[in-house]
Coordinates of C-alpha atoms and ligand atoms in Angstrom, one line a residue:
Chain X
X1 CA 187.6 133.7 157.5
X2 CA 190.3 133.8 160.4
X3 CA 187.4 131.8 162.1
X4 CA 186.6 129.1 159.2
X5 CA 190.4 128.6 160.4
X6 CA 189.9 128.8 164.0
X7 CA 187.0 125.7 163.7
X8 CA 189.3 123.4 161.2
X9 CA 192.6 123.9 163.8
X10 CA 190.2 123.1 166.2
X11 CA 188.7 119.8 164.6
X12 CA 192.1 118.3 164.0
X13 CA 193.0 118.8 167.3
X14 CA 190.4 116.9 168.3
X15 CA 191.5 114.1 166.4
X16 CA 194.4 113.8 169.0
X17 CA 192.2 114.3 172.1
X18 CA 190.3 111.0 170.5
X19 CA 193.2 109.4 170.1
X20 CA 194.2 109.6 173.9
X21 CA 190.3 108.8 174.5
X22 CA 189.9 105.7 172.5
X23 CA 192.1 103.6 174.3
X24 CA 190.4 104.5 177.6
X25 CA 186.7 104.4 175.9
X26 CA 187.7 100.6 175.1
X27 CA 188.6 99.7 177.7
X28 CA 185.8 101.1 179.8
X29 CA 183.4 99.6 177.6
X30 CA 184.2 96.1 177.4
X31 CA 184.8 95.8 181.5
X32 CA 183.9 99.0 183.0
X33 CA 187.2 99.9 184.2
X34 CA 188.2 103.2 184.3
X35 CA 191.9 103.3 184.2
X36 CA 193.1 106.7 186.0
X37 CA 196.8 105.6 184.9
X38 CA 195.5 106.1 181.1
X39 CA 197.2 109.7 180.5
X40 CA 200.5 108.4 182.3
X41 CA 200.4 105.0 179.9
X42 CA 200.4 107.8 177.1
X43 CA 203.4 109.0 178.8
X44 CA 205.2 105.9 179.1
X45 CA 204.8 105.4 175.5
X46 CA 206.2 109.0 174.3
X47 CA 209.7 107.9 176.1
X48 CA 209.2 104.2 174.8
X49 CA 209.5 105.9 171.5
X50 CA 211.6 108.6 172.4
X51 CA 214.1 105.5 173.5
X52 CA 213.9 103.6 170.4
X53 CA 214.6 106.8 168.5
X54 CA 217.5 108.1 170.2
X55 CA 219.1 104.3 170.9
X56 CA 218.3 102.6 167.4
X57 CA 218.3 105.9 165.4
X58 CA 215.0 105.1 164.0
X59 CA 212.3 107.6 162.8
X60 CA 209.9 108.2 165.1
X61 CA 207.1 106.1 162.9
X62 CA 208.9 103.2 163.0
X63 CA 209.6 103.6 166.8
X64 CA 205.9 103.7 167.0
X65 CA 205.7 100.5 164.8
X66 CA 208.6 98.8 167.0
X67 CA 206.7 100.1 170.4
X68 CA 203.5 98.5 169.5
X69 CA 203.8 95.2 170.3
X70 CA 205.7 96.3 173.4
X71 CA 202.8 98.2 174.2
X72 CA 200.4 95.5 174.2
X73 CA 202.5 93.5 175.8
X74 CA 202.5 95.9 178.4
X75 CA 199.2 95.9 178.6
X76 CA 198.4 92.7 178.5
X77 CA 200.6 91.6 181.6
X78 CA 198.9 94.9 183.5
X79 CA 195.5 93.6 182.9
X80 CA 195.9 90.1 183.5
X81 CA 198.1 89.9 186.6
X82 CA 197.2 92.9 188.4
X83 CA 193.7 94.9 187.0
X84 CA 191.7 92.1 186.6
X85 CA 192.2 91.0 190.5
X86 CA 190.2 94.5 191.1
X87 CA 187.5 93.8 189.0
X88 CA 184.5 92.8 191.0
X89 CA 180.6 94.4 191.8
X90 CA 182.7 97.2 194.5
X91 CA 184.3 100.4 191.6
X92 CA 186.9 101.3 194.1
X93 CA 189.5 98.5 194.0
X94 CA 190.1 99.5 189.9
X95 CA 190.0 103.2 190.9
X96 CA 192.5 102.8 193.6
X97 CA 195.2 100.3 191.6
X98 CA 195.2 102.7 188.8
X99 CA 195.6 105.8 190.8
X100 CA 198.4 103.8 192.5
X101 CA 199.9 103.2 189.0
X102 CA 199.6 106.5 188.0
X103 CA 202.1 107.5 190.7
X104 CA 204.4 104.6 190.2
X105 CA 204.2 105.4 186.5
X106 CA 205.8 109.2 186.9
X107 CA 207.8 108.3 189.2
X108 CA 209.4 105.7 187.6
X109 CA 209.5 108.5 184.6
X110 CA 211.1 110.8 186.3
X111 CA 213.9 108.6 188.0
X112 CA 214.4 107.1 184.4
X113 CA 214.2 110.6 182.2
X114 CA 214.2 113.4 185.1
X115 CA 211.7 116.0 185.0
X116 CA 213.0 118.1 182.0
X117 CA 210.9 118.0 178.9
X118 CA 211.3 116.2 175.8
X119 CA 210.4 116.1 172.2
X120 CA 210.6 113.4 169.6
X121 CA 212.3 114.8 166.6
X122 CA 210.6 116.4 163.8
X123 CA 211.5 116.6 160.2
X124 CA 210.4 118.5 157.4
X125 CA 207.2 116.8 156.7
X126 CA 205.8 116.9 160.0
X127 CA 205.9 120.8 160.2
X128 CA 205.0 121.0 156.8
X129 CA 201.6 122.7 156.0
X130 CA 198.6 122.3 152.8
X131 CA 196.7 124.9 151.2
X132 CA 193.2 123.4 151.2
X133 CA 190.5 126.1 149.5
X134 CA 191.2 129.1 152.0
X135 CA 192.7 127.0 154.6
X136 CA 196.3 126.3 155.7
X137 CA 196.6 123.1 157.7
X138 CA 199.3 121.4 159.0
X139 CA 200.3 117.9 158.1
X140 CA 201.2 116.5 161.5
X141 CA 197.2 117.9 162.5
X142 CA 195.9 116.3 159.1
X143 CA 197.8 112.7 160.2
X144 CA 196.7 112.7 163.6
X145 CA 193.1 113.4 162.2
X146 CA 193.3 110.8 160.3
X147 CA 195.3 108.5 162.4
X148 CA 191.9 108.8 164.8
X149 CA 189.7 107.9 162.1
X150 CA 191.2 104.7 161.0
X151 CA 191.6 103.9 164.7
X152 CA 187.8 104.3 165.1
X153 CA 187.0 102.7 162.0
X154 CA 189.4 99.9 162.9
X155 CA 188.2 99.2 165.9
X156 CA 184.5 99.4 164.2
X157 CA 185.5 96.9 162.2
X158 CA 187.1 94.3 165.2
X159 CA 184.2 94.7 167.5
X160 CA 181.8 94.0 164.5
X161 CA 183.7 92.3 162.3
X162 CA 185.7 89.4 163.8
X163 CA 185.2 86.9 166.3
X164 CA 187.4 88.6 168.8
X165 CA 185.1 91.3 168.7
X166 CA 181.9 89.1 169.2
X167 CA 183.4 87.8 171.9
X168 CA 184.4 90.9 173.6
X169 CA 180.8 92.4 173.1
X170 CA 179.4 89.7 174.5
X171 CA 182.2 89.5 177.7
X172 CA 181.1 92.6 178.2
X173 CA 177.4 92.2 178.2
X174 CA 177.8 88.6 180.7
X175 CA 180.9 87.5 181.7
X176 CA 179.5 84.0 183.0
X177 CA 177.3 83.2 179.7
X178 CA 180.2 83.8 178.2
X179 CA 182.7 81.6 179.6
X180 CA 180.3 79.1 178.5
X181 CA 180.9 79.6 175.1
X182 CA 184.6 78.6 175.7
X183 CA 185.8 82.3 176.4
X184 CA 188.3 83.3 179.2
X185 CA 187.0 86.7 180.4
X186 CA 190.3 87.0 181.8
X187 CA 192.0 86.7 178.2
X188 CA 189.4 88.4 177.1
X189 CA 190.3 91.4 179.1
X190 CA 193.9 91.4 178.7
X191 CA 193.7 91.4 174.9
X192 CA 191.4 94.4 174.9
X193 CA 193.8 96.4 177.6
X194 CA 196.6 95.5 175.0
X195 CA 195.0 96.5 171.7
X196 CA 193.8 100.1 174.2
X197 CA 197.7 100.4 174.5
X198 CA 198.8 100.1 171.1
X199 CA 196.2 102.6 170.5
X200 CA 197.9 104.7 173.2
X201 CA 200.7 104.2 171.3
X202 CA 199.7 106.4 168.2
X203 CA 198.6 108.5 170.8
X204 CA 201.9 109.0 172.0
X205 CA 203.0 109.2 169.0
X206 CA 201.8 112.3 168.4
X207 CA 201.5 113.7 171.7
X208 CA 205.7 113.7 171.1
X209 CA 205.8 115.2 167.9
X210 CA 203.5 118.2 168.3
X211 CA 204.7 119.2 171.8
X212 CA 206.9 119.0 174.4
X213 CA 206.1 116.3 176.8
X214 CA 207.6 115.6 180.4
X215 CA 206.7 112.6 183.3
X216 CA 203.6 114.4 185.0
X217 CA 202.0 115.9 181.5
X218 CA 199.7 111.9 181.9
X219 CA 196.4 113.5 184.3
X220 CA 195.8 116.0 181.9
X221 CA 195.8 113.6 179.0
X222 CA 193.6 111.7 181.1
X223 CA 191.2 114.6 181.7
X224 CA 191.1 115.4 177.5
X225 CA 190.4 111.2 177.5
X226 CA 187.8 112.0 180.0
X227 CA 186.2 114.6 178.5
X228 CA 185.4 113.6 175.2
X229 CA 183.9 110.0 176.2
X230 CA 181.9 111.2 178.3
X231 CA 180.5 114.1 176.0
X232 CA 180.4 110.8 173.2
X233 CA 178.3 108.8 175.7
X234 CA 180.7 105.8 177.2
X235 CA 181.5 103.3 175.4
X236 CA 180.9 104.3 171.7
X237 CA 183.5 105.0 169.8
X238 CA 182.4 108.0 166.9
X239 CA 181.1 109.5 170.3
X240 CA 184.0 109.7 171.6
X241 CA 185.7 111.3 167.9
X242 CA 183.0 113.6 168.4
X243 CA 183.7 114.4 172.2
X244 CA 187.4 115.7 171.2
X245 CA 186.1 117.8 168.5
X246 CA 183.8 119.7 170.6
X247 CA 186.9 119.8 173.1
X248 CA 189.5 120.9 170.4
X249 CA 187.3 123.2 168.8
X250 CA 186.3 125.0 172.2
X251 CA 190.2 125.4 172.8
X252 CA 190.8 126.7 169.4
X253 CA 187.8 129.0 169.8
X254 CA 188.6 130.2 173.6
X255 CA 192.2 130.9 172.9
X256 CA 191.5 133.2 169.2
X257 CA 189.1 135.5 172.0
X258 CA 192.2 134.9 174.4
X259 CA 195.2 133.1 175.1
X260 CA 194.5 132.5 178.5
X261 CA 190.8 130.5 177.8
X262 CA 192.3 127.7 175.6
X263 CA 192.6 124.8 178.1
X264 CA 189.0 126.6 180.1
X265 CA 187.1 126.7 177.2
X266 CA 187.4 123.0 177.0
X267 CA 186.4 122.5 180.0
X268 CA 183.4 125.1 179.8
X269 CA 182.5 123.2 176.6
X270 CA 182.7 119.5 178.7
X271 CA 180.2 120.8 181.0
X272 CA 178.0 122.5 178.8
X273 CA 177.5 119.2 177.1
X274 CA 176.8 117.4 180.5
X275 CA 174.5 119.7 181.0
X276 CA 172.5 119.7 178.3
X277 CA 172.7 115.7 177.6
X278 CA 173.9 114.0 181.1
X279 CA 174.5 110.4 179.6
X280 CA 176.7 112.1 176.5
X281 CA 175.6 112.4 172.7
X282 CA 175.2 108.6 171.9
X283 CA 175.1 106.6 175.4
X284 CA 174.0 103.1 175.0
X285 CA 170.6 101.5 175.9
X286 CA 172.0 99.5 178.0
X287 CA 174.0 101.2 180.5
Chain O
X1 CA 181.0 53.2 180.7
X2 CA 178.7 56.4 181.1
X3 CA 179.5 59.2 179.0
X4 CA 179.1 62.1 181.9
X5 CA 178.8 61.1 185.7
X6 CA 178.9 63.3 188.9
X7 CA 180.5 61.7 192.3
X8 CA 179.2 63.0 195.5
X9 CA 178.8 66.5 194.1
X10 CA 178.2 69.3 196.9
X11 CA 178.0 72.7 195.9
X12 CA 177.8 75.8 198.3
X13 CA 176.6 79.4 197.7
X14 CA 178.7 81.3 200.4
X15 CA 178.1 79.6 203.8
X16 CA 174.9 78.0 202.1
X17 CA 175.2 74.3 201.0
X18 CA 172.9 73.9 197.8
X19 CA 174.1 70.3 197.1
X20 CA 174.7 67.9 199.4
X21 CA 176.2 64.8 197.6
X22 CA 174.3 64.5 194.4
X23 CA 175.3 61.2 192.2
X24 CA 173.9 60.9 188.3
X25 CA 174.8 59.4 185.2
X26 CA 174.2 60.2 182.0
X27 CA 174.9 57.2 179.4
X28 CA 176.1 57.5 175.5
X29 CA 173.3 58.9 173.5
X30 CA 170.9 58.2 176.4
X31 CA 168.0 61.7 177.9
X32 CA 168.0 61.9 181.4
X33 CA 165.2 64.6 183.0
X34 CA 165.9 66.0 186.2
X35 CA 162.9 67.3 188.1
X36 CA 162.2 68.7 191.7
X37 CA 160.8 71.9 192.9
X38 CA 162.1 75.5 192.9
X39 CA 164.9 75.5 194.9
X40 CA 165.5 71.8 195.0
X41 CA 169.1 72.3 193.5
X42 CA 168.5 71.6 189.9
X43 CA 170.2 74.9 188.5
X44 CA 172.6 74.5 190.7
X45 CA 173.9 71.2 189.9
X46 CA 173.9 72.4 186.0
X47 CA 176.1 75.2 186.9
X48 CA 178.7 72.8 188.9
X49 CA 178.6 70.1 186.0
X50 CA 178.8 72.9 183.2
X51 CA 181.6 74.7 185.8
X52 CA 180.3 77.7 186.1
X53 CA 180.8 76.7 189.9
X54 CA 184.0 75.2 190.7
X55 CA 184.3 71.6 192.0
X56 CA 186.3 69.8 193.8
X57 CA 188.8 67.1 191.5
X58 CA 187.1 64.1 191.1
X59 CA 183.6 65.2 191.3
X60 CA 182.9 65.2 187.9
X61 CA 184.1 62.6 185.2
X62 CA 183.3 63.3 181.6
X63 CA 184.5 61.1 178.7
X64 CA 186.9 58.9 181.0
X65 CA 188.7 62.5 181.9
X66 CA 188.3 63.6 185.3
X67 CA 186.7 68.0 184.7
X68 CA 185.7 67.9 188.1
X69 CA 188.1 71.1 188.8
X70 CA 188.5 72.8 185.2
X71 CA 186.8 76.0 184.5
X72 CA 183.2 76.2 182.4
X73 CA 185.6 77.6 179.1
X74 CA 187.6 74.3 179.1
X75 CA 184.7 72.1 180.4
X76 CA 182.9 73.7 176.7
X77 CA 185.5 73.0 174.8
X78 CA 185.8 69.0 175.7
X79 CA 182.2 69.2 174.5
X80 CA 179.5 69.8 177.3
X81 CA 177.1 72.7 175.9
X82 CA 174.9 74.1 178.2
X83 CA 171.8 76.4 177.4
X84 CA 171.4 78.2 180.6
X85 CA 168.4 78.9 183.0
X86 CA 166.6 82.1 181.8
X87 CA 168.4 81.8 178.2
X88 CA 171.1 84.5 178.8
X89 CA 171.2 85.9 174.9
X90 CA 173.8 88.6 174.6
X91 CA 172.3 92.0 174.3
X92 CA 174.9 93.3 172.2
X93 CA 174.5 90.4 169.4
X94 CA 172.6 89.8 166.9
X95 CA 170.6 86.4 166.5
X96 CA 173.4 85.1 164.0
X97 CA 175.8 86.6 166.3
X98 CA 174.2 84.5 169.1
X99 CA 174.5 81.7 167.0
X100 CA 178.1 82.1 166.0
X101 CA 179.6 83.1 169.5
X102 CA 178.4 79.0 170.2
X103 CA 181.4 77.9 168.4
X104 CA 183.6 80.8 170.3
X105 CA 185.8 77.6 172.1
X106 CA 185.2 74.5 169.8
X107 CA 185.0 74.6 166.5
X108 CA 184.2 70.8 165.6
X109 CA 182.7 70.1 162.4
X110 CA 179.7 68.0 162.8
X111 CA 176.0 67.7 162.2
X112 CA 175.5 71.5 163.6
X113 CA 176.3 74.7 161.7
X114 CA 174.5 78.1 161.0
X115 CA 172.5 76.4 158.2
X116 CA 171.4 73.3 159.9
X117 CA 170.3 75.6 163.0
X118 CA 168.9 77.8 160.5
X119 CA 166.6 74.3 159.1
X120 CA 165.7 73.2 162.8
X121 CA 164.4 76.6 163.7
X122 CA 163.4 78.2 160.6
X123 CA 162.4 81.6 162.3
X124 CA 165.7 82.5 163.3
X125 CA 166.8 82.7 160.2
X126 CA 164.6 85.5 159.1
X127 CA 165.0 87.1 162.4
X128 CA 168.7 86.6 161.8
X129 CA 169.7 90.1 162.0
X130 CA 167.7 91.8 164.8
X131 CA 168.8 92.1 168.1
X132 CA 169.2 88.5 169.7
X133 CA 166.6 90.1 173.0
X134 CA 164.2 91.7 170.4
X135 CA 162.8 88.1 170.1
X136 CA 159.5 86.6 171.9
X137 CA 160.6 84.4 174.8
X138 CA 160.0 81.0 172.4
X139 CA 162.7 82.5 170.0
X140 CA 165.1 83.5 172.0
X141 CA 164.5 79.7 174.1
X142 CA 165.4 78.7 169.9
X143 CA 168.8 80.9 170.0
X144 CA 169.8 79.7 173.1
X145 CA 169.6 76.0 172.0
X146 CA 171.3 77.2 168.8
X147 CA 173.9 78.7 169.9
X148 CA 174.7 75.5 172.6
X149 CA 174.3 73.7 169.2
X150 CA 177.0 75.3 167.8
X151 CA 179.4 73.6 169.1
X152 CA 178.4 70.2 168.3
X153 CA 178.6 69.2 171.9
X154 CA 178.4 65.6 172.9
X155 CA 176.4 66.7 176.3
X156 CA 173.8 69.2 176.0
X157 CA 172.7 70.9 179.0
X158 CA 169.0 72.5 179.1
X159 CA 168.0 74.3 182.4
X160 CA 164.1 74.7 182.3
X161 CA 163.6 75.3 178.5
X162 CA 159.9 75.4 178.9
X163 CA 159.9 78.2 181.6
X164 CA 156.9 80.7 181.0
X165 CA 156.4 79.8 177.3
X166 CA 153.2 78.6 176.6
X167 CA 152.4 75.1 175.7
X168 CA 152.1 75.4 171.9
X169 CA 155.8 76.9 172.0
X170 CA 157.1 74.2 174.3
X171 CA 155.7 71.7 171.8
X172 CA 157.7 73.3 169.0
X173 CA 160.5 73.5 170.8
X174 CA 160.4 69.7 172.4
X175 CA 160.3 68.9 168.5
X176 CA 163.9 69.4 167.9
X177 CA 165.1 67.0 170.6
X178 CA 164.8 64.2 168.3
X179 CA 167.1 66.1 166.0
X180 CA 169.9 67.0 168.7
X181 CA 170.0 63.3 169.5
X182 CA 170.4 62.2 166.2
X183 CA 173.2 64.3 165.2
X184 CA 174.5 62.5 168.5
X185 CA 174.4 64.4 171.6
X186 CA 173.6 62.9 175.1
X187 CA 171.2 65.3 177.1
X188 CA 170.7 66.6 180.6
X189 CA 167.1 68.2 180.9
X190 CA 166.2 69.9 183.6
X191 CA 162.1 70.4 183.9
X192 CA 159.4 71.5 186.1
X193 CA 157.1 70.4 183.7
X194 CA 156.7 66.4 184.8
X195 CA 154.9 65.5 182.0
X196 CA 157.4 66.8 179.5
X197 CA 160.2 65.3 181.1
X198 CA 158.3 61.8 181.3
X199 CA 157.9 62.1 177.4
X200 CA 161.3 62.6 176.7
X201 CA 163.3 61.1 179.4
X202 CA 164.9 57.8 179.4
X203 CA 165.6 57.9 183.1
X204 CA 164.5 60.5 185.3
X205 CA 166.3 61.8 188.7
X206 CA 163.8 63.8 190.9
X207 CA 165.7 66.4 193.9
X208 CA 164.9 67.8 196.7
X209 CA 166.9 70.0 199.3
X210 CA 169.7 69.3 197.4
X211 CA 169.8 65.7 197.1
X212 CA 168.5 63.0 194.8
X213 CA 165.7 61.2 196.4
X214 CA 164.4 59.2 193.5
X215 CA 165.5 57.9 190.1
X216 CA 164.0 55.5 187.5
X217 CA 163.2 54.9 184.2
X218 CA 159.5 57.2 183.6
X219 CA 157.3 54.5 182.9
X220 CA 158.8 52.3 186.2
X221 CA 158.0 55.7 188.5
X222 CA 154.6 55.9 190.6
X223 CA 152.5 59.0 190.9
X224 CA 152.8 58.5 194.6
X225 CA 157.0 58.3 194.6
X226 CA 157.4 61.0 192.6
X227 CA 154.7 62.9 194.5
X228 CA 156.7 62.1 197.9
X229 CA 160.4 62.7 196.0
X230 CA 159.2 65.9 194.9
X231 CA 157.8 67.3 197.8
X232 CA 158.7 64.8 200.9
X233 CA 156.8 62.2 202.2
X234 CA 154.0 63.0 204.6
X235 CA 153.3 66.5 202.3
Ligands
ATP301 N1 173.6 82.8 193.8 C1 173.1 82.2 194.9 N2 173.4 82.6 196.1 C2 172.9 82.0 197.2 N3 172.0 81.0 197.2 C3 171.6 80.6 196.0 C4 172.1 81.1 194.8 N4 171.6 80.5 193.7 C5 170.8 79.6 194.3 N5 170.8 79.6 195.6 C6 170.0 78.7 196.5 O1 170.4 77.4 196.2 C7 169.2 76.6 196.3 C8 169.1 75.8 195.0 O2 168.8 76.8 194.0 P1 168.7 76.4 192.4 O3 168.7 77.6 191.7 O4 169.7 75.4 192.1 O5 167.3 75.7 192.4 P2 166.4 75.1 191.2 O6 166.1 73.7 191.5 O7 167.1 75.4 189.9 O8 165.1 76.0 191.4 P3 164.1 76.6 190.2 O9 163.2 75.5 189.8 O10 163.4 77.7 190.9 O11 165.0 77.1 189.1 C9 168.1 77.5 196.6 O12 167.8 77.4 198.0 C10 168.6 78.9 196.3 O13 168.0 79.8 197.1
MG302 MG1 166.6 76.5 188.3

C-alpha cells in the first residue's frame, strides 16, 4: 500500500516538473530556442509574487493573477528586442544570450533579495490533505496537478483552436511562407515567449508555496524542464506531462528505498528513457 | 494608372546580383506572364515585389502607394497575394487550416471565402481535414492558390503553378483563372510553360540574366524573338 502511495506522491509531483517544462517545451517548439535562462525566469517570478504579497498584502493567488501580465510582458520585451536577434541557422548565439541571462538573472536576485531563502506564505488550505480510497494527498499536489493539466489542455486548445495558434504552427513550420500570409514572425515569437512566461508564472507559483526557494535554485528547475521534454519528445505538450511523471515518480520511488536517491533516481529514470527511445515518447515527424 | 509597377528593380543574393533593373507593369484587371529560363530571375523578382526580399523605396509602387521598402506581412495586407514557387503548404496544417491561415493579415470580405474556394476546387473540400502535404502535387498547387485566395487580394502572384504536374492537372488548374479574375484580381504569372502563358496572358515579359529583354502582347510576339529573349541571340 505504502507504495500505491509512493507512485500517486510521485505523479502529482510531476504535475509541477510539467509545469516548469511547458513554458520551455513552447517555446522550443514554435522557434527552436532553447532558453537556458528558463529555471531562473521561474525564479524571477517566485519573488515577483513574493513582492506583490508582502507589498500589497495579497494572497499569493492573486499575486499570481496580478504577476501575469507582468510576466508576459516580460517576456515579450525579452523576445522581441533581444532573443529574436540570436535566432538564425548557427544554435549558439540563443544558447549563449540565455546563458548570459541566466547569470544576470541571479545576480540581479541576489542583489535585490540576498541569497537567504524564501517562501510564499501558506495557509490552511494549501497544507491541507484528502482522503481519496486508501490514499492521503495533499491539496497544494492535487492543484498543481491540475493546474498542469488545464495548462496542457489550454494550450491544446490555442495551438488548435484559434488563429493565433495556426499561425504559430505554421511560423514554426516556415517563417517566410508565413510572413506572406500577413504574419510577423517577430510578433509571432514574442507572443509565444510571453504566454511561456505566464505559464512560468503558475510555475512559480507553486514552486513558492511547496518549498523554499532562493536566487540560484533556476538551473535545477531548468534541468526538471529539461528532463521531462525531452523524455515527452520536443515539442509536444502531453509528452512533456508525461516526461515529469516519469521524473516525479522516479524521485518518489528512489527516495522511499533511500533518502539520498530522490533527485538521482530522476536522473537514472531521464536516461533510461533516452536510452530506450532517443527522440522521447511522442517526437514529431517532422523534426 | 497601372495598378502594380516595379522601377529599376535590382535584387542581390549576397555579393550575387539576380536583377539588374527589371521594369513591368501590371494594369487593373489586366494577366501579365512572365517567362525566361531557369535562372533567368523570375522567382526572384516575385520575392522582391511580394517582399520577401527587401527593396529599396521607390522600387515598387502598388495602388499609387510607394511598398517598395515594407516587409512581405504589410505588402499582404495592402492586398498582393502571392502563391509561392514550390507551393510551401504548412506541414503542421490541415488543408482548411491552409486555407484559413490566407486571411491571417487581411480579412476583406469579398468574392473569396472557405466556401467559394471550396466550389472552385471541389476536392479540397473532401480532403479538407488531412494533412495540407498528404495531397498529390495538383492538390496541394489547389491549396496554395486557395489559400492566396483567401485574402481577396487585388494582385495575385503565381510562381510556376504548372511545375511537374502533368498536363491534365495544369488544365484543371488554368480553369480557375477565369474565376480569380472575375472576382477581380489582377495577376502576375510566372511560367516555363510558353504556351500556357500565351493562352492566358494579356502581355507577356520574357527575362533573361536578370533583365527584361522582350515584352509584348502574345499574339504580337515572333517565335524567333521569343526564341532569342529567352535564350540570347546567336543560341
Ligand atoms: N537564395 C539564393 N542565394 C543565392 N543565389 C540565388 C538564390 N536564389 C536564387 N539565386 C540565383 O539567382 C538567380 C535567379 O534565380 P531565380 O530563382 O530567380 O530564377 P528563376 O527564373 O525563378 O528560375 P527557375 O525557372 O529555375 O525557377 C539564379 O542564378 C540563382 O542561382
Ligand atoms: Mg523560379
Amino acid at each position: 500500500m505504502i507504495w500505491v502511495d509512493t507512485v500517486a506522491q510521485g505523479i502529482l509531483l510531476g504535475g509541477l516538473y510539467a509545469l516548469f517544462a511547458a513554458g520551455l517545451s513552447l517555446v522550443f517548439g514554435i522557434m527552436r530556442l532553447v532558453n537556458l535562462a528558463h529555471g531562473d525566469l521561474i525564479v524571477v517570478g517566485a519573488y515577483l509574487i513574493l513582492l506583490l504579497v508582502t507589498l500589497l498584502g495579497l494572497p499569493p493567488f492573486l499575486a499570481a493573477l496580478v504577476a501575469m501580465p507582468l510576466m508576459f510582458a516580460l517576456g515579450w520585451g525579452l523576445q522581441k528586442f533581444l532573443l529574436n536577434r540570436t535566432l538564425g541557422d548557427d544554435i549558439l548565439p540563443p544558447l549563449l544570450v540565455t546563458f548570459g541571462l541566466s547569470i544576470v538573472f541571479q545576480n540581479a536576485l541576489l542583489e535585490g533579495f540576498s541569497a537567504d531563502s524564501q517562501r510564499l506564505p501558506t495557509d490552511a488550505l494549501t497544507t491541507a490533505s484528502v482522503a481519496i480510497g486508501p490514499l492521503n494527498l495533499g491539496v497544494m499536489p492535487l492543484l498543481t496537478f491540475a493546474s498542469a493539466v488545464a495548462v496542457i489542455v489550454g494550450l491544446n486548445q490555442l495551438f488548435y483552436r484559434t488563429s493565433l495558434g495556426r499561425a504559430f504552427r505554421a511560423t514554426s513550420d516556415d517563417p517566410v511562407t508565413a510572413s506572406l500570409m500577413g504574419i510577423k514572425p517577430a510578433s509571432i515569437f514574442a507572443t509565444a515567449t510571453g504566454i511561456a512566461l505566464i505559464i512560468v508564472t503558475i510555475a512559480a507559483l507553486y514552486l513558492g508555496l511547496r518549498a523554499n526557494f532562493d536566487p540560484n535554485i533556476g538551473p535545477a528547475r531548468l534541468i526538471y524542464a529539461f528532463e521531462a521534454v525531452i523524455i515527452g519528445g520536443l515539442g509536444s505538450l502531453w509528452g512533456t506531462l508525461l516526461g515529469g511523471i516519469i521524473i516525479g515518480v522516479a524521485q518518489t520511488v528512489g527516495a522511499a528505498i533511500n533518502p539520498e536517491w530522490q533527485i538521482l533516481a530522476g536522473h537514472l529514470a531521464f536516461l533510461a528513457v533516452l536510452l530506450v527511445r532517443p527522440r522521447g515518447l511522442f517526437p514529431r515527424a517532422n523534426d | 494608372m497601372a495598378l502594380l509597377d516595379t522601377y529599376g528593380l535590382t535584387a542581390t543574393y549576397g555579393d550575387f546580383q539576380a536583377l539588374f533593373g527589371v521594369d513591368i507593369t501590371l494594369g487593373e484587371a489586366e494577366t501579365i506572364a512572365i517567362i525566361g529560363a531557369n535562372g533567368a530571375g523570375k522567382t526572384t523578382l516575385m520575392r522582391s515585389i511580394s517582399g520577401v526580399l527587401r527593396n529599396a523605396p521607390g522600387m515598387v509602387q502598388f495602388n499609387g502607394r510607394d511598398i517598395g521598402a515594407l516587409a512581405a506581412d504589410e505588402i499582404m495586407a495592402q492586398g498582393v497575394a502571392m502563391v509561392p514557387e514550390g507551393r510551401k503548404l504548412f506541414p503542421s496544417l490541415s488543408v482548411e487550416e491552409n486555407l484559413l491561415i490566407g486571411t491571417y493579415g487581411r480579412r476583406v470580405s469579398g468574392h473569396w471565402s472557405l466556401g467559394s474556394v471550396y466550389d472552385l476546387f471541389p476536392i479540397l473540400k473532401d480532403r479538407r481535414h488531412s494533412p495540407g502535404t498528404a495531397l498529390s502535387g495538383g492538390q496541394q498547387q489547389m491549396v496554395a492558390i486557395g489559400r492566396a485566395l483567401m485574402s481577396n487580394p487585388r494582385v495575385l502572384l503565381c510562381d510556376e503553378i504548372s511545375l511537374g504536374l502533368a498536363p491534365v492537372v495544369i488544365k484543371d488548374i488554368y480553369k480557375a483563372v477565369p474565376a480569380i479574375k472575375a472576382a477581380g484580381a489582377s495577376l502576375i504569372v510566372v511560367e516555363q510553360d510558353i504556351g500556357q502563358a500565351m493562352a492566358v496572358a494579356d502581355r507577356v515579359y520574357c527575362m533573361m540574366e536578370g533583365r527584361v529583354t522582350l515584352t509584348g502582347a502574345p499574339d504580337a510576339l515572333s517565335r524567333d524573338a521569343i526564341h532569342d529573349a529567352y535564350f540570347g541571340a546567336g543560341q
